[in-house]
Coordinates of C-alpha atoms in Angstrom, one line a residue:
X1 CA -84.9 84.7 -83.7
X2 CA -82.0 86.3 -82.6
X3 CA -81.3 84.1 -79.2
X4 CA -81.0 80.9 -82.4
X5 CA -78.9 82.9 -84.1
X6 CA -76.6 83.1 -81.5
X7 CA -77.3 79.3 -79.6
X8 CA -77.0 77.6 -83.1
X9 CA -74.8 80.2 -84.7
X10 CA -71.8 77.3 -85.8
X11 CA -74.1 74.9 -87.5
X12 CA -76.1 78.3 -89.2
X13 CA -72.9 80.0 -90.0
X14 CA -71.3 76.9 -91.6
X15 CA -74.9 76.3 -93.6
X16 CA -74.8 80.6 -94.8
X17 CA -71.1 80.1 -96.1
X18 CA -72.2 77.0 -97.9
X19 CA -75.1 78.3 -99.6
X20 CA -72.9 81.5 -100.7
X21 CA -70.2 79.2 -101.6
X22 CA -72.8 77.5 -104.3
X23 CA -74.5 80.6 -105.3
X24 CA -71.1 82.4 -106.0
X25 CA -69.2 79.6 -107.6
X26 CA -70.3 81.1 -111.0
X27 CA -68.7 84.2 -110.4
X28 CA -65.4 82.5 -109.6
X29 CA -65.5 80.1 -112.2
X30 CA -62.5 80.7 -113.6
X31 CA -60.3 81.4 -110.7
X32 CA -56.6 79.8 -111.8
X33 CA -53.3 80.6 -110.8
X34 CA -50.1 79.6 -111.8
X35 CA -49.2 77.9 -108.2
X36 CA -52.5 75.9 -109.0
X37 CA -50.3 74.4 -111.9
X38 CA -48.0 73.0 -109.8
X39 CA -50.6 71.7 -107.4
X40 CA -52.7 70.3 -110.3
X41 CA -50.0 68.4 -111.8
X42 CA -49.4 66.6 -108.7
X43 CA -52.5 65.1 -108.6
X44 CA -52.7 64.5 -112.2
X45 CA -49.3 62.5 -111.6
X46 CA -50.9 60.3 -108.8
X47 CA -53.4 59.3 -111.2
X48 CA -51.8 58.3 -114.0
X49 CA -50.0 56.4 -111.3
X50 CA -46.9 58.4 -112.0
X51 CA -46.0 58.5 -108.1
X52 CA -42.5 59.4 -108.5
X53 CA -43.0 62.7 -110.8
X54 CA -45.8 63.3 -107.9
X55 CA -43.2 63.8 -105.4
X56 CA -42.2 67.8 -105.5
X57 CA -40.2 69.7 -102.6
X58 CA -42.1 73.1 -104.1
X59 CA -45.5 72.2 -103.7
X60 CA -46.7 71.4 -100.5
X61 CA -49.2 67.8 -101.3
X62 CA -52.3 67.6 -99.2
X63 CA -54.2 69.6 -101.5
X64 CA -53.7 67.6 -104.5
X65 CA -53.8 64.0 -102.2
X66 CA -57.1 65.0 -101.7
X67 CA -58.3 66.1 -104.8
X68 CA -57.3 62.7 -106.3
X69 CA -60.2 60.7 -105.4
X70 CA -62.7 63.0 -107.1
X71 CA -60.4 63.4 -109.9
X72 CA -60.5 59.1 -110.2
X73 CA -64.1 59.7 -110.4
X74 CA -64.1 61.9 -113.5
X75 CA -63.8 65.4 -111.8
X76 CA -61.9 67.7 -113.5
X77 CA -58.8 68.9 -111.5
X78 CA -59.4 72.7 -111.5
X79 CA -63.1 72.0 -110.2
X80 CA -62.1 69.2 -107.9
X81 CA -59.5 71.9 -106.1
X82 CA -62.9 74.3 -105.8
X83 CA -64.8 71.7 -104.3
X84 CA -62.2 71.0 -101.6
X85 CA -62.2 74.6 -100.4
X86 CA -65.9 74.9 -100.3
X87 CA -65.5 71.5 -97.4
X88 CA -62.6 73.1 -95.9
X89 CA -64.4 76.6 -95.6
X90 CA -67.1 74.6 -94.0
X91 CA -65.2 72.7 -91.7
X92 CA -63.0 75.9 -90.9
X93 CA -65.9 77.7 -89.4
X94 CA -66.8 74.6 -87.1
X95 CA -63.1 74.4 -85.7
X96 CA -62.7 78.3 -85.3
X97 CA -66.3 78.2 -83.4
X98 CA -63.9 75.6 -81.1
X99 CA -61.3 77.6 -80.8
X100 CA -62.9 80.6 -79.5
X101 CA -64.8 78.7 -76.9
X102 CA -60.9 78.8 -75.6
X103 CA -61.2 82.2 -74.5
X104 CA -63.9 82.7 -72.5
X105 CA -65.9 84.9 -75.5
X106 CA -69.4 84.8 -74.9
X107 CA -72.7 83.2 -76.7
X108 CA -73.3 86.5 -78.6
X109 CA -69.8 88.1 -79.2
X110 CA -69.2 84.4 -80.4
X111 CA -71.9 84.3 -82.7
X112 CA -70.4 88.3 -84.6
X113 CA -66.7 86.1 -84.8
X114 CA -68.6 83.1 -86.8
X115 CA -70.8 85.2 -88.9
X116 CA -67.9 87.7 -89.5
X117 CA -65.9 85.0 -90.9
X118 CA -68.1 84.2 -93.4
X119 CA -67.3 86.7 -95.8
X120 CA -64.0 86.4 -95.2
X121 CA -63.9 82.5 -95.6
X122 CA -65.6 82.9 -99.2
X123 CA -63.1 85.5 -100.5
X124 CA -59.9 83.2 -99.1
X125 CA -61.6 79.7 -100.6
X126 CA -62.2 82.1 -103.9
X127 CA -58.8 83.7 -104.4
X128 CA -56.9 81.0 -105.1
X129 CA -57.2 77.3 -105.9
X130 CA -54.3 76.0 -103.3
X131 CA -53.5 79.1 -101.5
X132 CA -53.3 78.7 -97.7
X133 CA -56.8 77.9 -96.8
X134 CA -56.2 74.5 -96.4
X135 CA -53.3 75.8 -93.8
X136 CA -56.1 77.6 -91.8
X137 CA -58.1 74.7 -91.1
X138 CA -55.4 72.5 -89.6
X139 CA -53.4 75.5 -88.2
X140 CA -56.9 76.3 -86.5
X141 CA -57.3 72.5 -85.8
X142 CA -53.5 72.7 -83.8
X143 CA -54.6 76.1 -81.9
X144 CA -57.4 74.5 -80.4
X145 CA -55.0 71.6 -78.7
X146 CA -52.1 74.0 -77.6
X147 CA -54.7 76.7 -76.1
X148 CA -56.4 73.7 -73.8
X149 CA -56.1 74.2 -70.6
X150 CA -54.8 71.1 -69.5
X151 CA -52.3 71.2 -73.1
X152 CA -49.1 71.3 -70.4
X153 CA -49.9 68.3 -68.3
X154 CA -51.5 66.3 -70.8
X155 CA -49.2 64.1 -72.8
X156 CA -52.4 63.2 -75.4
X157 CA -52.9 66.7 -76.5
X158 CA -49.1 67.3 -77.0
X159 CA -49.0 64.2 -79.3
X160 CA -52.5 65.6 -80.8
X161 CA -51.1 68.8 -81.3
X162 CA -48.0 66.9 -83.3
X163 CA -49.9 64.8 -85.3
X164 CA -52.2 67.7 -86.2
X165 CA -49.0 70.0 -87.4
X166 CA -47.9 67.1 -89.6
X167 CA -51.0 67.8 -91.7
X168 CA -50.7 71.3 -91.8
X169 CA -47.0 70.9 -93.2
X170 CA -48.2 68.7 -95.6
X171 CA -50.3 71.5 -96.2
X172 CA -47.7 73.9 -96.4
X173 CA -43.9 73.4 -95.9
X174 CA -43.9 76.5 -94.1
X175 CA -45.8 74.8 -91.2
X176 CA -42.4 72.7 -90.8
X177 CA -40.2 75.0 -89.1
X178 CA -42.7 77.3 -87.7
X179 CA -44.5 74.1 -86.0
X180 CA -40.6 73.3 -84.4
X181 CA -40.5 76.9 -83.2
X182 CA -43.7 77.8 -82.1
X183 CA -44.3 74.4 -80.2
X184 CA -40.9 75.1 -78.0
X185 CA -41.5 78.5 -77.2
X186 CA -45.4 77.6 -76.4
X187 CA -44.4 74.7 -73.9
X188 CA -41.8 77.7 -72.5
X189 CA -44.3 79.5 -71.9
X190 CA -46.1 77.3 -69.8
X191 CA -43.1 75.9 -68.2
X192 CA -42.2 79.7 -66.9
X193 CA -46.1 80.5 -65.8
X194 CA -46.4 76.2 -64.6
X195 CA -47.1 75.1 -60.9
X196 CA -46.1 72.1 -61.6
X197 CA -43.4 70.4 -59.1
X198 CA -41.9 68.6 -61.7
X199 CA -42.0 71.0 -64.6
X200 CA -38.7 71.0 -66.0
X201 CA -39.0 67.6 -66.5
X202 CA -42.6 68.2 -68.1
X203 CA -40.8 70.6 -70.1
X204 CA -38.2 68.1 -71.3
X205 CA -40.9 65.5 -72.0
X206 CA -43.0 67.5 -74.0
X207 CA -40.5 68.6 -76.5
X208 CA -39.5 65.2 -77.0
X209 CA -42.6 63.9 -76.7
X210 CA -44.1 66.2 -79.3
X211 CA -41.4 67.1 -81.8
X212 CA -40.1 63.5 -81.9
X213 CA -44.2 62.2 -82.9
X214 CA -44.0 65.1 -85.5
X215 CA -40.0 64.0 -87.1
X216 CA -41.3 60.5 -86.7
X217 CA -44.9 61.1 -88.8
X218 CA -43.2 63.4 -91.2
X219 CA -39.7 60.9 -92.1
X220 CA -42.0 59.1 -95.1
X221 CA -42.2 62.3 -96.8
X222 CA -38.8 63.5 -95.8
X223 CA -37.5 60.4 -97.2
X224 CA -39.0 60.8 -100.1
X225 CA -37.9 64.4 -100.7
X226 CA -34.2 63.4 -100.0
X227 CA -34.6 60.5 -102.8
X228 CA -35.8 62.5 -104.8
X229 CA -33.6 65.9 -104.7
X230 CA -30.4 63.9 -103.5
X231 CA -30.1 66.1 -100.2
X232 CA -31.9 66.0 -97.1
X233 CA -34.7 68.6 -97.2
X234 CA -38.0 68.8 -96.0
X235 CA -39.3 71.5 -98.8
X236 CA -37.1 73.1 -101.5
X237 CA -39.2 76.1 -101.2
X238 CA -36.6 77.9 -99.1
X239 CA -33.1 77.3 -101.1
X240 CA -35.8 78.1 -104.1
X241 CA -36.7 81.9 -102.5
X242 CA -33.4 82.3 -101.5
X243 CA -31.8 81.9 -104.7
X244 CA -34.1 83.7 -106.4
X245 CA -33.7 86.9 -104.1
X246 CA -30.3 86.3 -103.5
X247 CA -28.8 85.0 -106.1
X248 CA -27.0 87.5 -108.5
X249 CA -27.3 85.9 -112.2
X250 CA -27.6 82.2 -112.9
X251 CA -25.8 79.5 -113.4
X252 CA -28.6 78.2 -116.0
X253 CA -27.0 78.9 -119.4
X254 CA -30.0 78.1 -122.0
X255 CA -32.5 80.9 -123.0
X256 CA -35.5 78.8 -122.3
X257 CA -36.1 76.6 -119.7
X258 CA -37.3 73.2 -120.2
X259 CA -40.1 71.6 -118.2
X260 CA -38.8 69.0 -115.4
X261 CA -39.9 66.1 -117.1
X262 CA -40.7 65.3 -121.0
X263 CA -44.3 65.4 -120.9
X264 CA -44.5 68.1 -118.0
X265 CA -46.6 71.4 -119.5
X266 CA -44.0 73.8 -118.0
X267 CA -41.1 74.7 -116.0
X268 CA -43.8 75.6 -112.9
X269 CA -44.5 71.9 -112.3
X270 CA -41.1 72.1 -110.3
X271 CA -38.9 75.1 -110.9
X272 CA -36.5 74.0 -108.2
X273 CA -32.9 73.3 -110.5
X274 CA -30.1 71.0 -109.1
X275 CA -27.5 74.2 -108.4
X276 CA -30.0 76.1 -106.2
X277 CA -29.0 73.5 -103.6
X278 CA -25.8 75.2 -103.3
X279 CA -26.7 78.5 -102.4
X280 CA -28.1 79.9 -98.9
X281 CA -28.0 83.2 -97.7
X282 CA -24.6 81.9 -95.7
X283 CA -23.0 81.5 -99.3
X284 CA -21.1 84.3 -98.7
X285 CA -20.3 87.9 -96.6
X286 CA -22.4 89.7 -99.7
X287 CA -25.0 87.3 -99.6
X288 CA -25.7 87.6 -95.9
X289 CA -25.5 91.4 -96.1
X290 CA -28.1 91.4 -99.0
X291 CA -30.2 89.0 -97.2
X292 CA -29.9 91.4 -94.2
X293 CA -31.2 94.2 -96.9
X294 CA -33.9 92.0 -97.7
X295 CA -35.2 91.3 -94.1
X296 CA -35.0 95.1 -93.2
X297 CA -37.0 95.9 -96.5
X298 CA -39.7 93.6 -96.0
X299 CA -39.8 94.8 -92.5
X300 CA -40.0 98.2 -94.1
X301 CA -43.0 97.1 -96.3
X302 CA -44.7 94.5 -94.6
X303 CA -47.3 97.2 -93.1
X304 CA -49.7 97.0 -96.4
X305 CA -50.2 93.2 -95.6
X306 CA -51.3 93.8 -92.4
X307 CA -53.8 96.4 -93.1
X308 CA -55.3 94.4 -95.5
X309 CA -56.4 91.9 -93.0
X310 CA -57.8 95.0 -90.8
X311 CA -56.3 98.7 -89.8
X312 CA -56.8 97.3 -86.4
X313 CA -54.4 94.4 -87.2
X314 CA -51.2 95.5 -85.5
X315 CA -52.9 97.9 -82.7
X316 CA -54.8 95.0 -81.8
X317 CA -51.5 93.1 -81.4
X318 CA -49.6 95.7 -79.8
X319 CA -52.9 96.1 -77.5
X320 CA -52.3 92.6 -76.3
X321 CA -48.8 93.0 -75.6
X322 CA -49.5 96.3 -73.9
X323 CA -51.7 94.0 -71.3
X324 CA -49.2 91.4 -70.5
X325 CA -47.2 94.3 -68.9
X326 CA -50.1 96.0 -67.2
X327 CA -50.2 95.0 -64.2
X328 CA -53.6 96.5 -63.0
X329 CA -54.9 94.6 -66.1
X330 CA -55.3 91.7 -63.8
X331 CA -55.4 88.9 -66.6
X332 CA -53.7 85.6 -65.7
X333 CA -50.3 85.0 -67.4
X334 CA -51.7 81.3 -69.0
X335 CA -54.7 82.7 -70.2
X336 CA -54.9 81.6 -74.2
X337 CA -55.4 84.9 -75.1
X338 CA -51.7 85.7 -74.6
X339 CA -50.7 82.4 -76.6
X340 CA -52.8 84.0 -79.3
X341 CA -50.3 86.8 -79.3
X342 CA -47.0 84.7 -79.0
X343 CA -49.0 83.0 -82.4
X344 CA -49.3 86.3 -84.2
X345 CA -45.8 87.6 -83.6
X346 CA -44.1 84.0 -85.0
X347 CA -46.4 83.5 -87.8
X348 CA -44.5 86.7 -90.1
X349 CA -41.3 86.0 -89.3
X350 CA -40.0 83.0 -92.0
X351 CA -41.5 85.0 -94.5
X352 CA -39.8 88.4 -93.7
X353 CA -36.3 86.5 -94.7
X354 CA -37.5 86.4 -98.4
X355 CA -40.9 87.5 -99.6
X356 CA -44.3 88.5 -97.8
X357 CA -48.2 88.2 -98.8
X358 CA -51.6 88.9 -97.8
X359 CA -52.4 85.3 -97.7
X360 CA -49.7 83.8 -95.8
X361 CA -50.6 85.6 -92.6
X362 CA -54.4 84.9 -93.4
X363 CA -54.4 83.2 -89.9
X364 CA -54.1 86.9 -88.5
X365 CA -57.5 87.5 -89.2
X366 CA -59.0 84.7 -87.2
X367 CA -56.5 85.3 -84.3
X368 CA -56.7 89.2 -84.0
X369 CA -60.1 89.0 -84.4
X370 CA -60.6 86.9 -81.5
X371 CA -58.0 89.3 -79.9
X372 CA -59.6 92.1 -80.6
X373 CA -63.0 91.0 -79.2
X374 CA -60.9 90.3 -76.0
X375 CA -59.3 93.7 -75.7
X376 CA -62.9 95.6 -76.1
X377 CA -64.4 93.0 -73.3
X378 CA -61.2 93.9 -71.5
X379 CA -61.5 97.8 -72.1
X380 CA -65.7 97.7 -71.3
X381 CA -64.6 96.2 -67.4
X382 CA -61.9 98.7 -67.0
X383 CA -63.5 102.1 -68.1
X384 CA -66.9 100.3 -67.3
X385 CA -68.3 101.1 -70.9
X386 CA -72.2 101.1 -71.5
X387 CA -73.4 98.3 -73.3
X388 CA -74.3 101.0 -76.6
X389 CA -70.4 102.1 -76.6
X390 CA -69.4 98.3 -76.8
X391 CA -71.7 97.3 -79.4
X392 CA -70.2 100.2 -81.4
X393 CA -66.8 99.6 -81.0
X394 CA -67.4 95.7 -82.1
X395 CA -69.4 96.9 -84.8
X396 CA -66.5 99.3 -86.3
X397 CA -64.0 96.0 -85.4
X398 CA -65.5 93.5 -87.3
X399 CA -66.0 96.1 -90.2
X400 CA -62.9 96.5 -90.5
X401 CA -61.9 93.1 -91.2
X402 CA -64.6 92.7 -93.8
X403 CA -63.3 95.8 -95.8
X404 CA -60.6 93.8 -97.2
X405 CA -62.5 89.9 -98.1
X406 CA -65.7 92.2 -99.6
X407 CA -63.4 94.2 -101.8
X408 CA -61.2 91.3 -102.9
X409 CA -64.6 89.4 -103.4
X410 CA -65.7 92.2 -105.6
X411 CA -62.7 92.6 -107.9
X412 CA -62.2 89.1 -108.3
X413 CA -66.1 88.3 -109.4
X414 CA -66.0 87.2 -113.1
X415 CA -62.1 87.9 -113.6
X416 CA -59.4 85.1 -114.9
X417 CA -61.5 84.6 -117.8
X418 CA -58.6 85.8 -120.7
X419 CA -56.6 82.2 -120.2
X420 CA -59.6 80.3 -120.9
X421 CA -60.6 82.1 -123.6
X422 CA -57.1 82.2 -125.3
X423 CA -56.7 78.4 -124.6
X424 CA -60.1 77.8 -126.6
X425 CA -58.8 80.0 -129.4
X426 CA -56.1 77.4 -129.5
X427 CA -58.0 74.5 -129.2
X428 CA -59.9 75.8 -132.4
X429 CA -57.1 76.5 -134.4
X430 CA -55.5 72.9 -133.2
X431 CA -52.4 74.6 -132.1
X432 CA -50.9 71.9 -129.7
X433 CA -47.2 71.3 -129.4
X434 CA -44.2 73.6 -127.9
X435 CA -44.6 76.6 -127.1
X436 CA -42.9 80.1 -126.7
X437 CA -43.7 84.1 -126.2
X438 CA -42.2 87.0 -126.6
X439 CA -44.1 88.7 -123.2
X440 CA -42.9 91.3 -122.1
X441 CA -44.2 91.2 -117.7
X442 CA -45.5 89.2 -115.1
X443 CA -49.5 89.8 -115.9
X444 CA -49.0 88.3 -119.9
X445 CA -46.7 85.7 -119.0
X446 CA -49.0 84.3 -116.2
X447 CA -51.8 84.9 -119.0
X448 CA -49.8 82.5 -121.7
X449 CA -48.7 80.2 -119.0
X450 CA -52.1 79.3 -117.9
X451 CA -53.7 79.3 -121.2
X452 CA -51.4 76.7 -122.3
X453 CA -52.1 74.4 -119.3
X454 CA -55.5 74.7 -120.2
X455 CA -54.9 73.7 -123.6
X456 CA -52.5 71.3 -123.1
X457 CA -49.5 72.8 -124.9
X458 CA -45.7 72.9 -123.1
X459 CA -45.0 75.9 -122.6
X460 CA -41.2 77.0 -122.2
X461 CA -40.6 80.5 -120.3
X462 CA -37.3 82.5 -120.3
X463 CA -34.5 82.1 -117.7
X464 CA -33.6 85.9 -118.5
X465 CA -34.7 88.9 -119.9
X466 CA -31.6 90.2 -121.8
X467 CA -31.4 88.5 -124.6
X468 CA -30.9 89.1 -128.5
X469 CA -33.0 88.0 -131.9
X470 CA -30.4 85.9 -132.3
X471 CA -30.0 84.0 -129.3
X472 CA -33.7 83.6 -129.3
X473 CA -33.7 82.1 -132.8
X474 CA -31.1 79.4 -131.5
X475 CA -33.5 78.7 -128.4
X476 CA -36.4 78.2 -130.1
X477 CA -34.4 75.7 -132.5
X478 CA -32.6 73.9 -129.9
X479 CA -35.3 73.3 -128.1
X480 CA -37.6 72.0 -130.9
X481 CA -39.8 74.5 -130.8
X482 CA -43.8 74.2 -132.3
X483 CA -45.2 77.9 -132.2
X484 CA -44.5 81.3 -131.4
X485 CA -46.5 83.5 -129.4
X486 CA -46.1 87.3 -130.3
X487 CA -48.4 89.7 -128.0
X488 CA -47.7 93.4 -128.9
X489 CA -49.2 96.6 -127.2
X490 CA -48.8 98.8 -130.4
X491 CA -49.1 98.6 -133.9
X492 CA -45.6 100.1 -134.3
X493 CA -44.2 96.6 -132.0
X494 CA -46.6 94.5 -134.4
X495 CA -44.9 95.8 -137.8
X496 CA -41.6 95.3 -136.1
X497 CA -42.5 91.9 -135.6
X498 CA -43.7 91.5 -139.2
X499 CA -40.6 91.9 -140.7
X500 CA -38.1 90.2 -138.3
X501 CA -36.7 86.9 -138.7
X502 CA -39.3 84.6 -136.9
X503 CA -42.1 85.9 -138.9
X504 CA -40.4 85.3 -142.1
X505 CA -39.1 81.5 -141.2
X506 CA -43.0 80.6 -140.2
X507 CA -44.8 77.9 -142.4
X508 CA -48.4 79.3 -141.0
X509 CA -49.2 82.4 -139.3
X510 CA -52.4 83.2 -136.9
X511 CA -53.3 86.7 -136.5
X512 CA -54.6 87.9 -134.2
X513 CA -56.9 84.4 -132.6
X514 CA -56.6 86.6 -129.5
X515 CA -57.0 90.7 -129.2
X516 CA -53.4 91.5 -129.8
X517 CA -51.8 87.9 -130.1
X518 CA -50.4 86.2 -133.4
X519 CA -49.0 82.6 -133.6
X520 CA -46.6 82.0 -135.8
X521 CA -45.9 78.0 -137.0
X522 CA -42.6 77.2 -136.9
X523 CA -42.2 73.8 -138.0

């Protein structure tokens, strides 16, 4: 039983993560977030045959390009988004089970990678709709090309590689510069450690040969992006985070902000705003030296992200780099495992600039766990370890990396179920229209904004948080305003609200269709 498990362990893991998906799928039922909104609308846009309002420089598209054909077939969008990561989570196991068959990892330490990522699959395909597991199974998919041996001298896997990386930006923007960066350094790499006679020219070749396929497959889409936004970007995701964290103030001027297009639901179908194109963290001396801040805080604080992958995640990296200057270690500068490494170090830093998650470095788990099977295979030859001290210390390594899926699995069973909810209370009081609220942080605002996708409604956020009764009476005027949302935490903030001015001016009033939430008609 166990030799199958460990001869057929891809097909059988990819079958185990399948069946879990299906039988866990009620528990995760009403997993939403508001970058699902974004993703969601894009698709909807597509097929209403709106292909122009589908076009968005935030929201990376291959996600919602694929969920459009199940959509056409009467799929709701949320679902259709679930169904795609459940195929993806299959087809990721398949292309990491070819990936680590680049390292030299045997039948059975094989077999503990694949079965290892199963939990961890389920608890990335469940945490978000459109997070980054789409990224995984391309990134994976690119991986398996550039650690081949042959990937040097062979022109078909550098184009491969390319057209493989044009996916995973259309996956996520991110991919773009990190695809331009890690592909040069990688062919570098192999130019400094190549026996080659000709390999500067190889060198030269494969940078053109590659990065000009990837500029070349990408133009339609950069094109369109430049049409659309007026300047020539491939993603407005970065002049976006920079603002945002750099920028002191705004130069928006209204109170609310409106939705990008008339019958868009919210602002978060595409936040970006004309005058963010202005602004880069070169704006100005103060602007460089806060984004300098920035980098140095992130670096600062980055550690927790890390961890949650596994404890072992930066030892395991530091172990590899500690290798490639050991010289009894005795391990071949071009061996893949080192690539692995070059991989882990590049992946962090675009996001350090700005802002850091959990999720955008998900491809740490996958490469340091293959790394770290490699360092205790590489530690059991050196210090000649019995076969029971081995077995231990893979036992405690994949542990580790399954502290962090199980426990996000376990929090996130049968949460996300208040936006629903709300948006039926709605629906059954037929409150559709435009849409306000007076909440007060992040966790009730993302509440309100989802529930009003749900239900249909446009809902129209705030641009800032200082503001008076007045100028919110004049915003919710010029701006045509349906209903009110007041959520209060106290009865002392609900008598407050009671007796100011918005409460009085309502035509109909709603208490409490939600714990703690009244609607208030205002025309």
């Amino acid at each position: 039983m166990i030799k199958k498990l460990i001869k057929y362990a891809t097909p059988i893991s990819a079958f185990i993560f399948l069946v879990l998906f299906v039988l866990l799928f009620p528990l995760y039922k009403y997993v939403f977030d508001p970058d699902s909104i974004g993703y969601s609308a894009i698709t909807e846009r597509i097929v209403a045959g709106e292909y122009f309002k589908s076009i968005n420089g935030l929201w990376s598209p291959l996600s919602s390009w694929l969920a459009v054909p199940l959509v056409k077939l009467g799929v709701d969008t949320i679902f259709a988004f679930k169904c795609i990561n459940g195929l993806v989570g299959v087809l990721l196991l398949m292309s990491v089970s070819k990936l680590i068959s680049k390292f030299n990892i045997s039948g059975s330490l094989k077999a503990v990678i694949l079965y290892t990522c199963i939990p961890i699959f389920l608890s990335y395909c469940f945490y978000e709709l459109c997070a980054d597991f789409l990224l995984l199974f391309f990134f994976t998919l690119y991986l398996i090309q550039v650690c081949s041996e042959d990937f040097y001298e062979n022109k078909k896997r550098q184009l491969f590689a390319a057209i493989i990386a044009v996916l995973a930006y259309f996956s996520k923007a991110y991919f773009f510069p990190f695809f331009l960066l890690h592909f040069s350094v990688v062919n570098l790499y192999h130019y400094k450690y190549s026996f080659l006679n000709r390999k500067i020219k190889t060198l030269i070749q494969n940078l053109i040969l590659g990065i000009g396929c990837f500029l070349l497959l990408s133009s339609p889409w950069l094109y369109a992006l430049t049409n659309k936004y007026h300047f020539f970007t491939y993603s407005t995701t970065g002049k976006y985070n920079a603002y945002m964290h750099l920028h002191p103030g705004t130069e928006y001027t209204k109170l609310l902000l409106s939705p990008p297009y008339a019958d868009s639901y919210n602002s978060w179908e595409d936040p970006f705003l004309p005058f963010m194109q202005q602004f880069s963290p070169l704006s100005s001396f103060t602007t460089f030296v806060a984004q300098i801040k920035l980098l140095l805080y992130n670096l600062l604080h980055s550690i927790p992200f890390f961890i949650e992958i596994s404890i072992f995640c930066l030892p395991i990296i530091s172990g590899i780099i500690f290798l490639w200057f050991l010289k009894k270690a005795n391990i071949s500068k071009r061996n893949n495992i080192f690539i692995c490494c070059i991989t882990a170090l590049l992946l962090p830093m675009g996001y350090l600039l700005f802002h850091l998650e959990t999720r955008f470095i998900w491809m740490l788990s996958i490469l340091c766990l293959i790394m770290g099977v490699f360092l205790i295979i590489a530690a059991t030859k050196y210090f000649q370890f019995p076969q029971k001290r081995k077995t231990i210390l893979i036992a405690i390594l994949t542990i580790s990396f399954l502290i962090g899926p199980l426990s996000s699995l376990y929090t996130g069973a049968n949460s996300g179920k208040s936006p629903y909810v709300i948006a039926e209370a709605l629906k059954q009081n037929n409150i559709k229209g435009k849409v306000a609220a007076n909440y007060t942080n992040l966790d009730q605002y993302t509440e309100l904004l989802m529930s009003n996708v749900i239900a249909k409604n446009q809902f129209y956020g705030y641009s800032r948080i200082d503001f008076t009764s007045k100028e919110l009476l004049d915003a919710l005027k010029e701006f045509d305003i349906d209903y009110y949302y007041f959520v209060y935490s106290t009865e002392k903030e609900k008598e407050i609200f009671l007796s100011g001015d918005i409460y009085k001016n309502a035509i109909r009033v709603f208490s409490d269709i939600y714990p703690r939430l009244i609607v208030v008609k205002l025309k």
